[in-house]
XYZ file of C-alpha atoms in Angstrom:
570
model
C -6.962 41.877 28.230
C -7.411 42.951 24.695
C -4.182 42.160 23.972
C -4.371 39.199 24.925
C -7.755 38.255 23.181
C -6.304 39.669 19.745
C -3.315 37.120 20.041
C -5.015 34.252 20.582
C -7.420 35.281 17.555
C -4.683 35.423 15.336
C -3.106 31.851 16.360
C -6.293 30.427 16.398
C -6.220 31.940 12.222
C -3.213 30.947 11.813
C -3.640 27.228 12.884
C -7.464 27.106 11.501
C -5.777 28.498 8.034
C -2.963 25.497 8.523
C -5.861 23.225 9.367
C -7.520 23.930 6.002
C -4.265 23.455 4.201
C -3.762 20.423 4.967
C -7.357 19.108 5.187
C -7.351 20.916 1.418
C -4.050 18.626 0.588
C -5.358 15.253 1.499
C -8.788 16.089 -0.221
C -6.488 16.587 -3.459
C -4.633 13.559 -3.259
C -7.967 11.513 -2.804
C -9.732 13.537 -5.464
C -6.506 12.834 -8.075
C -6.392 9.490 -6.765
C -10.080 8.894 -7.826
C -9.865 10.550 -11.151
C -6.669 8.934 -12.011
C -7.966 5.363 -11.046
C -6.764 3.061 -8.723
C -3.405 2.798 -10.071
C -0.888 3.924 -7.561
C -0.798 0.603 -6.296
C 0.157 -1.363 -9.463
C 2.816 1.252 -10.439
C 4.341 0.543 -6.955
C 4.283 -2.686 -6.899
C 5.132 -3.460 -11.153
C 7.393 -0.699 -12.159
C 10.026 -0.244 -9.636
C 12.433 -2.846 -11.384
C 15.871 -0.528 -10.599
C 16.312 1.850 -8.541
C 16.215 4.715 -11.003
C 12.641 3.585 -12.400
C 11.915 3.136 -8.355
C 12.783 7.145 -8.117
C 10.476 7.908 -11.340
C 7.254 5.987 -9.916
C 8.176 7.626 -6.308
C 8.196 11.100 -6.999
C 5.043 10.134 -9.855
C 2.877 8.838 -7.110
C 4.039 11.370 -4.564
C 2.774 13.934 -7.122
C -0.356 12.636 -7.251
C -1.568 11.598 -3.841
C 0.263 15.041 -2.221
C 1.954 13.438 0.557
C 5.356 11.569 0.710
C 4.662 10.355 4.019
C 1.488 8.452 2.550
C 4.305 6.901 -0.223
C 6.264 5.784 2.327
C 3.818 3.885 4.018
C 2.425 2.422 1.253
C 6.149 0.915 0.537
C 6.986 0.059 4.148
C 3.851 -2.056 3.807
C 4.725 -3.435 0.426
C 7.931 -4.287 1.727
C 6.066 -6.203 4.289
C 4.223 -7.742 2.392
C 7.109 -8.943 0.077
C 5.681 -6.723 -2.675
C 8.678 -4.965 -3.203
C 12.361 -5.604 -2.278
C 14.573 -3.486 0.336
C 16.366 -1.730 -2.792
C 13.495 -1.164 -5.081
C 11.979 0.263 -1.891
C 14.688 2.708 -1.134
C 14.423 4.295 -4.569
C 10.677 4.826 -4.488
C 11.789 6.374 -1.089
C 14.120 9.038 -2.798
C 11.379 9.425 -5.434
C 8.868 10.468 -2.966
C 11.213 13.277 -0.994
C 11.091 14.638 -4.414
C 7.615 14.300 -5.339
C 6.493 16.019 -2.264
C 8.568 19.095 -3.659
C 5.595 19.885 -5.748
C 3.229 21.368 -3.183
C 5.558 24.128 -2.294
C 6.093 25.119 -6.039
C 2.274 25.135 -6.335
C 2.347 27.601 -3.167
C 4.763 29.464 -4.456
C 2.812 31.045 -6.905
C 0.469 32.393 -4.797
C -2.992 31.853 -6.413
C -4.605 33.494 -3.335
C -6.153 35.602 -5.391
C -8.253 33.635 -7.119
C -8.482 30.727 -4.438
C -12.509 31.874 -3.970
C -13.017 30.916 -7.851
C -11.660 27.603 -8.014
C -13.416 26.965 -5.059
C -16.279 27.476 -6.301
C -15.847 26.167 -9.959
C -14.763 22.754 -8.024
C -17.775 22.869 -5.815
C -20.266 23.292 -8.949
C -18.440 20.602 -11.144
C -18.367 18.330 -7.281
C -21.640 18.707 -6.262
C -23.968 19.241 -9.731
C -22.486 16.022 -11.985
C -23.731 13.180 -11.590
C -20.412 11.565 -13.725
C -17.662 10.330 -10.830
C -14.692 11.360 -13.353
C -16.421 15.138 -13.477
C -17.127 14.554 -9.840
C -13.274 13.719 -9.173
C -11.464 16.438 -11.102
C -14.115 18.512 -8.846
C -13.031 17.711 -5.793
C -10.195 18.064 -7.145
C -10.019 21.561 -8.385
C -12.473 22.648 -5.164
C -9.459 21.430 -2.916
C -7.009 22.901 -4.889
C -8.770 26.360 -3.920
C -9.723 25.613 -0.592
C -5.549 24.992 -0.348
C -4.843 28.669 -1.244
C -8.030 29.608 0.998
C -6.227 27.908 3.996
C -2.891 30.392 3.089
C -5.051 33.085 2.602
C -6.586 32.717 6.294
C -2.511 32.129 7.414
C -1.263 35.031 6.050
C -4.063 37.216 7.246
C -2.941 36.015 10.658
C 0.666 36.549 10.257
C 0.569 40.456 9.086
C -0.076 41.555 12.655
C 2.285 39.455 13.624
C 5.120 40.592 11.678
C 4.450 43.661 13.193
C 4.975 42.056 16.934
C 8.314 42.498 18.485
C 7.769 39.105 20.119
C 6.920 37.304 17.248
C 9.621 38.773 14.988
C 12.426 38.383 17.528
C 11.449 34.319 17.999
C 11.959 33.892 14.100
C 15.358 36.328 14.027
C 16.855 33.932 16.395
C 15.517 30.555 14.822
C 16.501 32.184 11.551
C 20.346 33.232 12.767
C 20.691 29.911 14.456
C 21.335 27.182 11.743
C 20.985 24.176 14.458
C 18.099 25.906 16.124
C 16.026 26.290 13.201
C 16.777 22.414 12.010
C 15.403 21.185 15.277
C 12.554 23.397 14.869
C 11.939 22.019 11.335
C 12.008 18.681 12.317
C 9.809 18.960 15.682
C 7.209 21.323 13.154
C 6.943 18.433 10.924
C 6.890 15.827 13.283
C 4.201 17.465 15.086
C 1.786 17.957 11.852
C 3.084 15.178 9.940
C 3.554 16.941 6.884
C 6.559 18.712 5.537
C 4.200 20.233 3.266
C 2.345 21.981 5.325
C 5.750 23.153 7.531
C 7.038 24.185 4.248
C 3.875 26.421 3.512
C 3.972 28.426 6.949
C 7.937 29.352 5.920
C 6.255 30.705 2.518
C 3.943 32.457 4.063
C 6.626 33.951 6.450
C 8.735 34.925 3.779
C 6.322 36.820 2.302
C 5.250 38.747 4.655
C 7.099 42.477 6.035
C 9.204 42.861 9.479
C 9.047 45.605 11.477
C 12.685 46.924 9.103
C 11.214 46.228 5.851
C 12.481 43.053 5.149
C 10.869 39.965 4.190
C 10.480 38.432 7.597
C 12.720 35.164 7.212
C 15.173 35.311 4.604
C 16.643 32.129 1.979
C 19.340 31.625 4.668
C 17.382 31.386 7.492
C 14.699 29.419 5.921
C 16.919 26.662 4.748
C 17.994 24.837 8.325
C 14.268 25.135 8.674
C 13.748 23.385 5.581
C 16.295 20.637 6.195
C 14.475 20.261 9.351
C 11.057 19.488 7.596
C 12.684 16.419 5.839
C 13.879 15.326 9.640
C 10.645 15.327 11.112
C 9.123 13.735 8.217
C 10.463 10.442 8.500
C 8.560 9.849 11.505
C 5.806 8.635 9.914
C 7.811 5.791 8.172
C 8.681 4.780 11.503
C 5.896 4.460 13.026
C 4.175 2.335 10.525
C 7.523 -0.069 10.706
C 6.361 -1.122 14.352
C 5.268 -4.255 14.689
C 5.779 -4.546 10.838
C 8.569 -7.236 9.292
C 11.982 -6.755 9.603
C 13.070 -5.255 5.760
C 9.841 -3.185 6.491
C 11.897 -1.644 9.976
C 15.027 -0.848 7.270
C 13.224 0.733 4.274
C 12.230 3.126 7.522
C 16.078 3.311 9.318
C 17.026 3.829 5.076
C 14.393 6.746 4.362
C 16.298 8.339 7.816
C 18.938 7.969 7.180
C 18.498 8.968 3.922
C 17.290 12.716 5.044
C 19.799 12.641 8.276
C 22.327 12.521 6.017
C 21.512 14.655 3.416
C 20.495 17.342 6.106
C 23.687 17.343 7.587
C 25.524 17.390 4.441
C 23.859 20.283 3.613
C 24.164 21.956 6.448
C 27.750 22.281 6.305
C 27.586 23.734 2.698
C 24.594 26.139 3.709
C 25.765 29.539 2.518
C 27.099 27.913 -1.089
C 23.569 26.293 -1.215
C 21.792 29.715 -0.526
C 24.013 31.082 -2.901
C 22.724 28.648 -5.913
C 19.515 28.504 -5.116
C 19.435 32.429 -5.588
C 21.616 31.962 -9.105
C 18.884 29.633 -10.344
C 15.729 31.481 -8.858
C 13.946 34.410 -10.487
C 15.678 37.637 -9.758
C 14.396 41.025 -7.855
C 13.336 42.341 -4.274
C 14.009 39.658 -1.595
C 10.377 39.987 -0.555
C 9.099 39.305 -4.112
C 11.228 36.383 -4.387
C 12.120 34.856 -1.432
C 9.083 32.574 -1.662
C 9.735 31.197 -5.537
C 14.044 30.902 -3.693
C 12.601 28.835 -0.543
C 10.528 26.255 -2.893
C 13.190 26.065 -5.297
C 15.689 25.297 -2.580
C 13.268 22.485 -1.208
C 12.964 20.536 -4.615
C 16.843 21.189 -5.299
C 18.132 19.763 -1.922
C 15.701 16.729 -2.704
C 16.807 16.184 -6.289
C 20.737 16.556 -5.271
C 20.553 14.129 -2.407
C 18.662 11.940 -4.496
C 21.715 11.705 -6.991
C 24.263 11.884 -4.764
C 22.757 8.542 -3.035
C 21.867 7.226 -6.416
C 25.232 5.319 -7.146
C 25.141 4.160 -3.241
C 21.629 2.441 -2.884
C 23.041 -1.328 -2.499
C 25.246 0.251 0.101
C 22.463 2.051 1.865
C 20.485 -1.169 1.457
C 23.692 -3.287 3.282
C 23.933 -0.422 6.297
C 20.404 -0.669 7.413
C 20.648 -4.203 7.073
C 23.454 -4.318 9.393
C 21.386 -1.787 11.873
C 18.887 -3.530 11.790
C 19.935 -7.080 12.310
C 18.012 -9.928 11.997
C 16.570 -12.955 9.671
C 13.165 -12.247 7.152
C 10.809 -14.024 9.323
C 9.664 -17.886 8.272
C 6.344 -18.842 7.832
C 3.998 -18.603 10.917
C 0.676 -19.198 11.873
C 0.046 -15.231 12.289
C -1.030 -12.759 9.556
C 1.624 -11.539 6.944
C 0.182 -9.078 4.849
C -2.783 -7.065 6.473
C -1.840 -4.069 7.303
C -4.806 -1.876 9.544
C -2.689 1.379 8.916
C -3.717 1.812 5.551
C -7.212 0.904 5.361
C -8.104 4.580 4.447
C -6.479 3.506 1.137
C -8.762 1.080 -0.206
C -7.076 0.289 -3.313
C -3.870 -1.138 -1.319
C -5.328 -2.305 1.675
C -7.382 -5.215 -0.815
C -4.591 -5.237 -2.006
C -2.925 -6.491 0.511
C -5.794 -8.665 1.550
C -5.443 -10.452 -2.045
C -2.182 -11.136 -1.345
C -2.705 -13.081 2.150
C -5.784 -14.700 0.720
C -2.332 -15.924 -2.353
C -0.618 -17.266 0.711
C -3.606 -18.570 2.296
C -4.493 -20.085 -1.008
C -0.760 -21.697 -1.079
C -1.367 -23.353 2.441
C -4.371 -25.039 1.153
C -2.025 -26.295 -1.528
C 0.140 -27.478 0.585
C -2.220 -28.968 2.724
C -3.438 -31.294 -0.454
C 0.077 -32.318 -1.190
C 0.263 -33.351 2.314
C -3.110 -34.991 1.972
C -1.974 -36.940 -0.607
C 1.012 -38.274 0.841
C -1.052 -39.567 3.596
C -2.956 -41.523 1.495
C -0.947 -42.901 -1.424
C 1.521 -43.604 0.853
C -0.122 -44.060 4.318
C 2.240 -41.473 5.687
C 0.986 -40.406 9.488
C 3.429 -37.273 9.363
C 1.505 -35.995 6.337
C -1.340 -36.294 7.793
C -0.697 -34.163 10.614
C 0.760 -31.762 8.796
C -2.643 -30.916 7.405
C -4.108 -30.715 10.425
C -1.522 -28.710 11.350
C -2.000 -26.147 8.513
C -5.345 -26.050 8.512
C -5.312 -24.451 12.065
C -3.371 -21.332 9.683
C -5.919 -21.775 7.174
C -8.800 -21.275 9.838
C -6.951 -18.323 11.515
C -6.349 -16.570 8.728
C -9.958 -16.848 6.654
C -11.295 -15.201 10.498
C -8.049 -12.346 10.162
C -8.827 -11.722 6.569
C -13.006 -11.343 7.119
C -12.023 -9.302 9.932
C -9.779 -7.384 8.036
C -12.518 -6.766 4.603
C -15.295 -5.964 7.590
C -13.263 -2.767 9.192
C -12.576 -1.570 5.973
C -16.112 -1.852 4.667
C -16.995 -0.317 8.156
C -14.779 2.471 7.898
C -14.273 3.718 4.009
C -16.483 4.734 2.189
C -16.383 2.126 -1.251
C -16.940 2.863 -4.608
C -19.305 0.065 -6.129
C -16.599 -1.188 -8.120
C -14.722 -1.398 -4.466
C -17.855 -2.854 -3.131
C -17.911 -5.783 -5.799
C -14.522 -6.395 -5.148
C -14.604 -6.744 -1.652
C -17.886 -9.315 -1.699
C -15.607 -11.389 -4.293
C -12.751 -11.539 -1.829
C -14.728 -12.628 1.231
C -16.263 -15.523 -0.744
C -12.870 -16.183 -1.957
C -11.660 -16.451 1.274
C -14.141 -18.989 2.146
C -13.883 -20.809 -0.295
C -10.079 -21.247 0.423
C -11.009 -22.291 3.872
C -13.152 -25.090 3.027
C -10.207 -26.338 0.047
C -8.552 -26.883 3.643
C -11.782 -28.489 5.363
C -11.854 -31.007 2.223
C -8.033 -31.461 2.837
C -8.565 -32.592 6.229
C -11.379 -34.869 5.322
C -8.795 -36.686 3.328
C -6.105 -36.963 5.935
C -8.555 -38.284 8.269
C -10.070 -40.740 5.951
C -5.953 -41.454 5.733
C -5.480 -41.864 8.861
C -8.858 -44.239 8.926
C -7.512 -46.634 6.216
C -3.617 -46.642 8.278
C -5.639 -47.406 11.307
C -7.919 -50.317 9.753
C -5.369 -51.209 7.452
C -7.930 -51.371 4.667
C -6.272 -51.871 1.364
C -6.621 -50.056 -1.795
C -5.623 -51.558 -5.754
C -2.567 -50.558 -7.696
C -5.449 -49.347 -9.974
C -7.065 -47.412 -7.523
C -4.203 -46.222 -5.773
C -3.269 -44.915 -9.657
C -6.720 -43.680 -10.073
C -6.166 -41.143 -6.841
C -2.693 -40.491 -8.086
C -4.097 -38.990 -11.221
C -6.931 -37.431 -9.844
C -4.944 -35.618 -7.361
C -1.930 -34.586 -10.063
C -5.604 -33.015 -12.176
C -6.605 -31.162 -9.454
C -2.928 -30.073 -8.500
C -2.970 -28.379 -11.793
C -6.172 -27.030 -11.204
C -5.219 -25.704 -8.022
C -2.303 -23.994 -9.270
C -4.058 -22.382 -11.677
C -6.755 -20.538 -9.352
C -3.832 -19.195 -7.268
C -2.345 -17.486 -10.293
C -5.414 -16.582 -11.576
C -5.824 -14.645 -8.089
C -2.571 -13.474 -7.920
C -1.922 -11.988 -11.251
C -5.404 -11.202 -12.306
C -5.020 -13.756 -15.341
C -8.320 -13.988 -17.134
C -7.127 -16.584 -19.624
C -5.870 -19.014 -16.714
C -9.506 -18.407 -14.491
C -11.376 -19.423 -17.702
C -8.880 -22.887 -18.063
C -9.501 -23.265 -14.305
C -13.681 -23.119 -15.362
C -12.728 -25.978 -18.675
C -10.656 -27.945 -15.674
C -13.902 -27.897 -13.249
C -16.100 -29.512 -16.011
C -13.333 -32.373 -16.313
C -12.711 -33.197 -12.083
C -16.661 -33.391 -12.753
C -16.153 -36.250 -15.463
C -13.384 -37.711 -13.405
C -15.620 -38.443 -10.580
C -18.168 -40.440 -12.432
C -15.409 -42.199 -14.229
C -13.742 -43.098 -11.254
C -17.137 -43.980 -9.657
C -17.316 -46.471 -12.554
C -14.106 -47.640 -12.712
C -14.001 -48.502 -8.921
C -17.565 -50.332 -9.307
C -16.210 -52.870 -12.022
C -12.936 -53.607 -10.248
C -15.508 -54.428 -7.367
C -17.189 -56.702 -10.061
C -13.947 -58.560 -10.853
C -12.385 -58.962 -7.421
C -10.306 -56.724 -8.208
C -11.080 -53.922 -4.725
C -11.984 -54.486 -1.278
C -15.532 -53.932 -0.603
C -14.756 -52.804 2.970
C -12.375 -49.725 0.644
C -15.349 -48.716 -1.524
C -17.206 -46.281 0.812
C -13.542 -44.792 1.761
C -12.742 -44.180 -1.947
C -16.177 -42.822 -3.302
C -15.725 -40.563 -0.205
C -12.467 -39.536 -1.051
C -12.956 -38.667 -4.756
C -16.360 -37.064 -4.036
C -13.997 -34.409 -1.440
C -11.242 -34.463 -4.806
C -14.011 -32.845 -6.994
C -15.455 -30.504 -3.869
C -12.156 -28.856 -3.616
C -12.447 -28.388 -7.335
C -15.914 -26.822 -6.963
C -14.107 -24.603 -4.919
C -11.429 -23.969 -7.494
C -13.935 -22.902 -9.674
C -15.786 -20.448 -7.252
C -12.194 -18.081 -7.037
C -11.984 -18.279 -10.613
C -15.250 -17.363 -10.931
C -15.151 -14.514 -8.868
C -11.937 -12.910 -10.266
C -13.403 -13.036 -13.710
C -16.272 -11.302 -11.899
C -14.256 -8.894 -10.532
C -12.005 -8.281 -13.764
C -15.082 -7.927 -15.729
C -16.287 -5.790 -13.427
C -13.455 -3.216 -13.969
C -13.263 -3.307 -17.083
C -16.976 -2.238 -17.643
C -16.461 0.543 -15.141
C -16.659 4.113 -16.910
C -14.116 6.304 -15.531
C -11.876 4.188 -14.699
C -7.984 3.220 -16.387
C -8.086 0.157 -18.117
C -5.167 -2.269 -16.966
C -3.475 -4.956 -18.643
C -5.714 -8.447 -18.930
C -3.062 -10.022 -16.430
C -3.657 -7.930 -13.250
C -6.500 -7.356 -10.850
C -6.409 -3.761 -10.568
């Protein structure tokens, strides 16, 4: 009975210790995250040009937010969202496997002796500044010791362990059985979704003492293991593919394939690998440096399959394209670009909401070209094509405040976050009633086909120029949004004060060819009502441009936070 009770007190250590470590690791990546800015995403979705830069910003990010597995997510959804192409994507991929390398070379040095201290300096820097930077590195630094806390409580665990005959003949045959211990690995990792965290219980086996004196896994045995690990982790990449566009699906199959490959490949070179991961690793005891050999051998497999598939990433990209078959998907009345998986990351899910409210923006646009087809020309098809649209427009203004409402119900915002997310659900208003206004003129359209009420070559020129104004204007909102473009959202302000002047001119100008004959008087409510819904949509305009210079101001009067370049909406 004893017996008993003292094993299941040491696995509940040993899994409360892995709890902690990887509680301690996510806590890191959000305190870095925070401190840094909100960057990540920008890098992503900017610098990732060529494949090579793709692998620098991948294993940069990785390195900062602690988990690969939250990389690739964030690219499978920016290769939903068409924020990044299939290629570009695979070499952020490959950055990220090598990226996550750095947690084990932080365990590897086995700070466990002073985890308690950096605890504690992170808690007093956390919890007694009132700055957010000092608050950020402090959460920081307290969850870089809680990390070594958490392998402190795991190796506490494992020492009687070691000592079991039970325990210690389970890991002599995973360890002596190369296939064994990669399916082990990979079901590990799968299970706890982090290869980090797999790769920090083999440390903290290889430093402990079997019942003969030896460490009790050695570099050999560890390594299948390890392979294993980058298995398992591309679960997660999977998973958010469902249900997500189809180059989203093969930036997934190519991040499997990807460690599949590389696993195997390395499997059937495993005792030349062993042997130059001990030529490059410090030298002595094999329990004094089996640890530094198994996180050297983890960032050297990752760096050598990276460059091996380096010269082959159009021909990766081509292979999961012919797994996974298919056509990119046309426009459709359902939501691109929202992606509920990542609203813990706040910075990329609005994000992502800015760039549906782009596209819904662009529909609205399109729905005013239609508009005014239908009534220069007194086309019926055009006509119903906004009406058509608009049932898009209206869909996705209810997905998108849906979308800003479960993340403001679920994360907790910064106020610069908070500002930010008010400015995009009056954006996406806004954008919904461009397409109300849109409508109003393809049923007063549809009104003047049906009456047959006719309109002046000078008034029909009048709308024509009106229409090409506020085209312009229209334009130049979406691109303000898009990009973050201060200089075009101040033009877009200049343009509202001239639709304004337009209006009354046109008022005028209609009222005199009245005067002379010149216009229908049964055409004169029609076309006050249609100019009055020209400058409406304008007012519109002028509310999104409004609201991104809000929102750009905003940031940059922010302390603690990275500036960014005057183009972009951080």
């Amino acid at each position: 009975m004893s017996d008993n009770l003292e094993i299941s007190t040491m696995l509940f250590s040993l899994f409360g210790g892995l709890a902690i470590f990887i509680y301690s690791m996510n806590l890191m990546g959000d305190g870095l995250q925070k401190a840094a800015g909100e960057k990540m995403r920008r890098i992503l979705e900017v610098l990732t040009s060529n494949p090579l830069m793709g692998i620098l910003v991948g294993t940069l990010v990785t390195m900062i937010i602690q988990s690969s597995s939250a990389t690739t997510v964030m690219v499978v959804g920016f290769v939903s969202a068409k924020l990044m192409t299939l290629p570009q994507a695979i070499g952020v991929i490959m950055g990220a496997n090598i990226g996550t390398t750095v947690t084990a070379q932080i365990v590897a040095f086995n700070l466990g002796d002073y985890a308690y201290l950096i605890t504690a300096i992170g808690f007093i820097l956390f919890f007694f500044f009132n700055k957010k930077i000092i608050k950020y590195i402090g959460q920081t630094t307290f969850s870089f010791g809680l990390l070594f806390v958490g392998l402190n409580v795991m190796s506490n665990a494992m020492k009687p362990l070691a000592q079991s005959e039970v325990f210690t003949d389970i890991i002599y045959r995973v360890s002596n059985n190369p296939i064994l211990g990669l399916i082990v690995g990979a079901l590990v990792t799968l299970i706890l979704q982090s290869s980090s965290a797999t790769t920090a219980v083999l440390l903290n086996l290889a430093r402990e003492v079997g019942a003969d004196g030896q460490a009790l896994i050695s570099l050999q045995g560890a390594l299948p293991i390890l392979f294993g690990c980058n298995i398992g982790t591309t679960i997660t990449a999977i998973l958010a593919s469902i249900g997500a566009r189809i180059n989203a699906k093969r930036a997934a199959m190519a991040h499997t394939i990807f460690n599949v490959a590389g696993s195997i490949l390395f499997m059937l070179f495993l005792p030349y690998f062993a042997k130059f991961v001990a030529f490059i690793s410090p030298k002595g005891q094999e329990i004094e440096v089996v640890g530094r050999q198994i996180a050297n051998a983890h960032t050297s497999f990752n760096v050598i399959n990276t460059i091996l598939w380096l010269p082959f990433v159009a021909l990766l990209a081509k292979i999961v394209t012919f797994i996974v078959r298919g056509e990119e998907d046309t426009e459709e009345n359902r939501v691109l670009y929202l992606d509920y998986k990542i609203l813990n990351n706040v910075a990329v899910a609005m994000d992502l909401a800015t760039k549906e409210l782009t596209r819904m923006a662009e529909l609205a646009r399109k729905m005013m070209a239609n508009a005014k087809k239908a009534i220069i020309n007194s086309d019926t098809d055009a006509a119903k094509k906004v009406h058509e649209i608009e049932d898009i427009v209206d869909m996705l203004q209810t997905e998108i405040i849906k979308y800003l409402s479960t993340m403001l119900s679920q994360s907790a915002l910064t106020d610069r976050q908070s500002v930010r997310l008010a400015g995009l659900m009056h954006i996406t208003n806004d954008i919904e009633r461009m397409g109300d206004h849109c409508k109003n003129v393809a049923e007063l359209a549809m009104e003047k086909i049906d009456r047959d009420l006719p309109f002046s070559k000078e008034a029909i020129s009048d709308l024509s120029n009106a229409f090409n104004k506020l085209n312009d204007m229209v334009d130049h909102s979406i691109q303000s949004l898009s990009e973050g473009n201060i200089s075009l959202a101040k033009k877009v302000l200049a343009e509202e004060s001239e639709i304004d002047k337009l209006e009354t001119d046109l008022r005028d100008r209609h009222i005199k060819r009245l005067d002379s004959g010149l216009c229908n008087p049964a055409s004169t409510i029609m076309f006050i009502e249609l100019i009055h819904n020209i400058e409406r949509i304008a007012d519109h305009c002028n509310n999104i441009a409004e609201a991104v210079l809000e929102d750009l101001e905003n940031n940059s009067a922010s302390p603690g936070t990275v500036s960014s370049p005057a183009t972009d909406i951080p």
